[in-house]
Short mmCIF file of C-alpha atoms in Angstrom, two decimals:
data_model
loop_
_atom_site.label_atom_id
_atom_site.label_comp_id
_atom_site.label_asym_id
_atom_site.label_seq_id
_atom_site.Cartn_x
_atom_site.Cartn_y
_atom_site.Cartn_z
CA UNK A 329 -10.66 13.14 3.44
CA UNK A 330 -7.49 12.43 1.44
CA UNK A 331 -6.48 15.54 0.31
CA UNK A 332 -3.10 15.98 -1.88
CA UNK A 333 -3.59 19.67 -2.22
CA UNK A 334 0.04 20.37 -4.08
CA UNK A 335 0.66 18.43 -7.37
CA UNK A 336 -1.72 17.40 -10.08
CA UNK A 337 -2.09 13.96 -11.49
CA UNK A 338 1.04 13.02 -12.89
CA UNK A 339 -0.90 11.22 -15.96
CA UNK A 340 -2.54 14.19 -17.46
CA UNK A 341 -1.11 15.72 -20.25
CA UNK A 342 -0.51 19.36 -19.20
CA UNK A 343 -3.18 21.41 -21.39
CA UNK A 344 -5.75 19.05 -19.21
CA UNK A 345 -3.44 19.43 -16.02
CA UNK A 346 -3.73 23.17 -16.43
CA UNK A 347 -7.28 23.17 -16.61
CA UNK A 348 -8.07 21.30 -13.80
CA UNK A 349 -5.71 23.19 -11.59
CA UNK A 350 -7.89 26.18 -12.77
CA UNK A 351 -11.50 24.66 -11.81
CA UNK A 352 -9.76 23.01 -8.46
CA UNK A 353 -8.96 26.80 -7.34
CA UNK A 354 -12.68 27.64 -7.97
CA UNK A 355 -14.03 24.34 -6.58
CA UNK A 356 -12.27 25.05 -3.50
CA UNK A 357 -13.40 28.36 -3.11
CA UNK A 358 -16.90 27.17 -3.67
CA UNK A 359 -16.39 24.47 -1.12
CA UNK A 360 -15.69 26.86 1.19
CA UNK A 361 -18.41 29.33 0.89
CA UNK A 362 -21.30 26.68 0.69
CA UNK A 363 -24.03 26.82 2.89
CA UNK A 364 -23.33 23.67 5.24
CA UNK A 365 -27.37 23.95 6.45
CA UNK A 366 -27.96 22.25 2.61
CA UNK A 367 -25.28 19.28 3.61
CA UNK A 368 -27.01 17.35 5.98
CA UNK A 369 -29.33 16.28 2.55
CA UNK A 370 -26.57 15.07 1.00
CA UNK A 371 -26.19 12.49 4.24
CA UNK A 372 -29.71 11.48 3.76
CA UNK A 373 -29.72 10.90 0.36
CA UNK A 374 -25.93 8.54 0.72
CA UNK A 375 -28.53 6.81 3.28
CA UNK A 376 -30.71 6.03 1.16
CA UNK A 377 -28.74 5.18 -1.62
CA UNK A 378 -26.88 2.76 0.88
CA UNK A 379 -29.83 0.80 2.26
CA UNK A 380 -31.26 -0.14 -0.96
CA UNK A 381 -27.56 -0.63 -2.72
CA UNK A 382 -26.04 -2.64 0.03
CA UNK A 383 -28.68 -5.77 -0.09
CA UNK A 384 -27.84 -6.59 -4.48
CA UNK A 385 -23.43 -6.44 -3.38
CA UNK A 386 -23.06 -10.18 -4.62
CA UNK A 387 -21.77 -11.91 -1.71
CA UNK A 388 -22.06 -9.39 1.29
CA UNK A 389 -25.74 -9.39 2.23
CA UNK A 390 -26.41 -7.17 5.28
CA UNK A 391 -26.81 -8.71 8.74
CA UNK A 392 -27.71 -5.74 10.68
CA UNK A 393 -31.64 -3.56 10.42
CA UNK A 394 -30.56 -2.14 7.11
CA UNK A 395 -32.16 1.15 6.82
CA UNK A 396 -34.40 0.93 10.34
CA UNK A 397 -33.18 3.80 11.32
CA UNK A 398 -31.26 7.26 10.18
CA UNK A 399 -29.36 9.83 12.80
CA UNK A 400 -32.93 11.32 13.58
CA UNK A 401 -34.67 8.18 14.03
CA UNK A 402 -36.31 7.86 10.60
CA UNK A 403 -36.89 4.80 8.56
CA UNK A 404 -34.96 5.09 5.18
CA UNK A 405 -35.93 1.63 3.90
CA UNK A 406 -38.03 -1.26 4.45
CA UNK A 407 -36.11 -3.64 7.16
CA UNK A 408 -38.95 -6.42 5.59
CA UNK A 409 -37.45 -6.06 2.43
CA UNK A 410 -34.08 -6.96 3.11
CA UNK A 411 -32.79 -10.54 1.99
CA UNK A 412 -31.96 -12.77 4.48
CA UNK A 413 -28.10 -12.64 5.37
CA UNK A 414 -26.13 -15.94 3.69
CA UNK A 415 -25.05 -18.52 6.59
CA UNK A 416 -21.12 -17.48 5.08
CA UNK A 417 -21.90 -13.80 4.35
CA UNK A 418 -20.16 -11.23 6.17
CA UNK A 419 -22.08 -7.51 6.38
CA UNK A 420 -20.97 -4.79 3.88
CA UNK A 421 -17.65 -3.07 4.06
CA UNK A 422 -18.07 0.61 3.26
CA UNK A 423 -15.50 3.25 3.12
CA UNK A 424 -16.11 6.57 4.11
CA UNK A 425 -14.13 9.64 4.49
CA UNK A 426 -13.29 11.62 7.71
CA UNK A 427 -13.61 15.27 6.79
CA UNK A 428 -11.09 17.86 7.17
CA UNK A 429 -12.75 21.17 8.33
CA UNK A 430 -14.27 22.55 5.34
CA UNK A 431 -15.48 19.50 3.74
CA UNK A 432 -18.92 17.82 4.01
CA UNK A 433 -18.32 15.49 7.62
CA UNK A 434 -19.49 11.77 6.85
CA UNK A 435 -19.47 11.21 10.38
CA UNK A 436 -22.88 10.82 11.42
CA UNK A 437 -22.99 8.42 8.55
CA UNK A 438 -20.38 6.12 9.81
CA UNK A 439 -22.23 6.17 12.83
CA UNK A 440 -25.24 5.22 11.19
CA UNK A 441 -23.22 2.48 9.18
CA UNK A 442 -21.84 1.54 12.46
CA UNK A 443 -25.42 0.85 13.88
CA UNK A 444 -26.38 -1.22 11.33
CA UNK A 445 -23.73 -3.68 11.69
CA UNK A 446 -21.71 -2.69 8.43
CA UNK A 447 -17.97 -2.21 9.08
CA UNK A 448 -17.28 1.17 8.28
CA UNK A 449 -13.58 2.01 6.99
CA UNK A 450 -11.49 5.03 6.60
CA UNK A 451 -8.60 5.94 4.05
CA UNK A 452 -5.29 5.74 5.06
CA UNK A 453 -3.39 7.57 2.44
CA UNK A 454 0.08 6.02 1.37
CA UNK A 455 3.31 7.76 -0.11
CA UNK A 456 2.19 9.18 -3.46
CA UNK A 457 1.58 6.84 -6.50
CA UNK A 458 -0.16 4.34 -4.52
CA UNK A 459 -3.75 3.60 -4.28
CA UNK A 460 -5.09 4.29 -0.75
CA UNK A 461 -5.37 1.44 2.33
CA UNK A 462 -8.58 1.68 3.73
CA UNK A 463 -8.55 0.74 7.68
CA UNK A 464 -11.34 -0.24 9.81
CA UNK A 465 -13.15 2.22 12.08
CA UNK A 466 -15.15 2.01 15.23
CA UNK A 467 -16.72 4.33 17.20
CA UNK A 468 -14.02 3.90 20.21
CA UNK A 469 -11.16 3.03 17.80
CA UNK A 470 -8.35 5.59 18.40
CA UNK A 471 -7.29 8.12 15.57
CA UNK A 472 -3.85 9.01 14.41
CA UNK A 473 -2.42 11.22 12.37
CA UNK A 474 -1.99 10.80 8.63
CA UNK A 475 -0.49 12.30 5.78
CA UNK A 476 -2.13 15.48 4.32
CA UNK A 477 -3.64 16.38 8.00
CA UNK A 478 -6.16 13.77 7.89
CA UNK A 479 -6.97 11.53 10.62
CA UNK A 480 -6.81 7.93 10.68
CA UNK A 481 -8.20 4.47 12.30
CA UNK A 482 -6.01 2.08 14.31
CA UNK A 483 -7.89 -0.66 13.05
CA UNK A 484 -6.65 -3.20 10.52
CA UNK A 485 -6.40 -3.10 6.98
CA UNK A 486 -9.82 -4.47 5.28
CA UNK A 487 -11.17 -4.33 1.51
CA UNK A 488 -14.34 -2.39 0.77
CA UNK A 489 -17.29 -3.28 -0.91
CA UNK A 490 -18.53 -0.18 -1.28
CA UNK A 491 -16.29 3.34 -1.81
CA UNK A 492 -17.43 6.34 -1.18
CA UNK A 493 -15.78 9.04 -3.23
CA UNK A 494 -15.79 12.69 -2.40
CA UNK A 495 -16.66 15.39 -5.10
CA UNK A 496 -14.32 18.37 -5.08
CA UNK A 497 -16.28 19.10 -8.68
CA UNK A 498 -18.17 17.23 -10.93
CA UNK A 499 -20.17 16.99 -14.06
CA UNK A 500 -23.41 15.29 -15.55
CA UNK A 501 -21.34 12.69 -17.45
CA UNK A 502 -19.49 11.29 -14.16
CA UNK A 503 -16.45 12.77 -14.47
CA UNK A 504 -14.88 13.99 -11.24
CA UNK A 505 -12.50 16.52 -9.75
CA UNK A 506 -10.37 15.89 -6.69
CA UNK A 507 -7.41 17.64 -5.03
CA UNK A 508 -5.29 16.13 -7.92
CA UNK A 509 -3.33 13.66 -6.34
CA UNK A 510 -5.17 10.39 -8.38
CA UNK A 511 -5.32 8.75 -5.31
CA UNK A 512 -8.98 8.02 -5.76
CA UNK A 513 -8.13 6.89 -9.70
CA UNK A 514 -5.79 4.25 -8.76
CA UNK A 515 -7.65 3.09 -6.05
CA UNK A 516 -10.84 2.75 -8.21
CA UNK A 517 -8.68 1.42 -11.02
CA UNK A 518 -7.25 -1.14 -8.70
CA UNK A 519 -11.00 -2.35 -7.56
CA UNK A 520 -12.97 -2.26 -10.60
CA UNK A 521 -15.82 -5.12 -9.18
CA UNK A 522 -15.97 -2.58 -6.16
CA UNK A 523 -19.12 -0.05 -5.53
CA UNK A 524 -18.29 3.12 -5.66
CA UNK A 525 -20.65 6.03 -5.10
CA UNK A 526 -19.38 10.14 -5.40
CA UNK A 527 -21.07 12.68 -3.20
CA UNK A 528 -20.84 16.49 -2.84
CA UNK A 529 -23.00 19.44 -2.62
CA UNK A 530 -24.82 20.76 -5.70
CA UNK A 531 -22.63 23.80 -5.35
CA UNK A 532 -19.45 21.57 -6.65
CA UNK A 533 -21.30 20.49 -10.36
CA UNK A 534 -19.44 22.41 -13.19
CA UNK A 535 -20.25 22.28 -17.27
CA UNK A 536 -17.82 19.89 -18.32
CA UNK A 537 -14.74 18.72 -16.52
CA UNK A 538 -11.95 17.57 -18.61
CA UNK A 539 -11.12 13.95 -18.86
CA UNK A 540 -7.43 12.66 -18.44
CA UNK A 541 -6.36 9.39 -19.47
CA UNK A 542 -6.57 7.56 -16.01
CA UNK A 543 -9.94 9.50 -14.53
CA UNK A 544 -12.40 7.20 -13.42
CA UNK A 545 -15.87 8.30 -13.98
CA UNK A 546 -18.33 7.36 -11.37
CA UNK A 547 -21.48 5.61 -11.88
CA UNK A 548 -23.54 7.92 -9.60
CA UNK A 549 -23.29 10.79 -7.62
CA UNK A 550 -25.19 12.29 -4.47
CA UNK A 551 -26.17 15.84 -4.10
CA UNK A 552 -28.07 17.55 -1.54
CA UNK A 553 -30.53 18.11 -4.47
CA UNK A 554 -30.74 14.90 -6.40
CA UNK A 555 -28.75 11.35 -7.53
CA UNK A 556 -27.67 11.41 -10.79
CA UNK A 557 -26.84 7.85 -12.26
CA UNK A 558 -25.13 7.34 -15.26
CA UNK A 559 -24.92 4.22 -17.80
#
């Protein structure tokens, strides 16, 4: 994922700075010590989500078996209940995250996304103070490095229709921690008619996470133990 591990959001004011920099030490930690058996529900549950989300994104009806068929050959939504792709209509853009090595790994999703005929894209994180590029990925497309020791698609630059936001921490009102480099704010800020959709395990949720004044909340978030959707 994009992680900007070393300097916080340069819009907080510092008593919120601080405090973040405090829970993003002990979100980390928790990260790390999860039990990874619990994150392959957090995977079924984005699958879910995705079949039945994709089909109402006005303008990008799926073309592919939406839901037909997960990584262990389950059906995670009706194929019969899909609308009927527009003549014009492209399938759904969705942007995903390639893990680094503690974080949950989205890759047998894009696989799955791949299989279903959506185009699946990966950040590409620019110089600081810039939203992130998101690049199109294929299963044979060739990865290069990127900034902050992610990896990154040779494929060309595309817009998403759906973003899929990784949880370093986050709250029951939406609010969300990452590594503090607002990537993720601008972007969202940049694309507010986009989907957007944060994930992480249950582990991650803290009481209240302080809100600065360019945080984005999210309006849902996917846990290995339930979705939580917000007004």
């Amino acid at each position: 994922m994009v992680a900007p591990h070393l300097s916080h959001h340069q819009g907080d004011p510092p008593e919120i700075a601080e405090h973040k920099a405090r829970l993003r030490a002990q979100c980390v930690a928790s990260l790390r010590a999860r039990d990874r058996r619990h994150d392959a529900r957090v995977l079924a549950s984005l699958q879910t989500l995705l079949a039945s989300q994709l089909f109402t994104l006005p303008g990008r009806p799926a073309t592919g078996p939406w839901g037909h068929d997960g990584p262990d050959g389950t059906t995670l939504h009706d194929p019969s209940t899909a609308a009927a792709p527009a003549a014009s209509g492209r399938p759904p853009a969705v942007a995903c995250v390639w893990p680094l090595p503690h974080e949950l790994d989205l890759t047998p999703l894009c696989h799955w996304l791949d299989r279903q005929g959506a185009t699946v894209l990966l950040p590409d994180t620019p110089p600081r103070g810039n939203p992130l590029v998101f690049r199109q990925w294929r299963p044979d497309c060739t990865m290069l490095a990127g900034r902050f020791r992610t990896l990154v698609p040779d494929g060309p630059v595309m817009q998403p229709d759906m973003v899929l936001v990784p949880l370093l921490g986050f709250d029951r009102a939406g609010n969300r921690l990452g590594y503090g480099g607002g990537y993720y704010d601008r972007t969202l800020a940049a694309m507010p008619h986009v989907g957007r959709i944060g994930y992480a395990p249950s582990t991650q949720e803290v009481a209240a996470l302080p809100a600065g004044p360019h945080d984005q909340p999210l309006p849902c978030i996917v846990t290995d133990k339930e979705t939580l959707c917000f007004d």
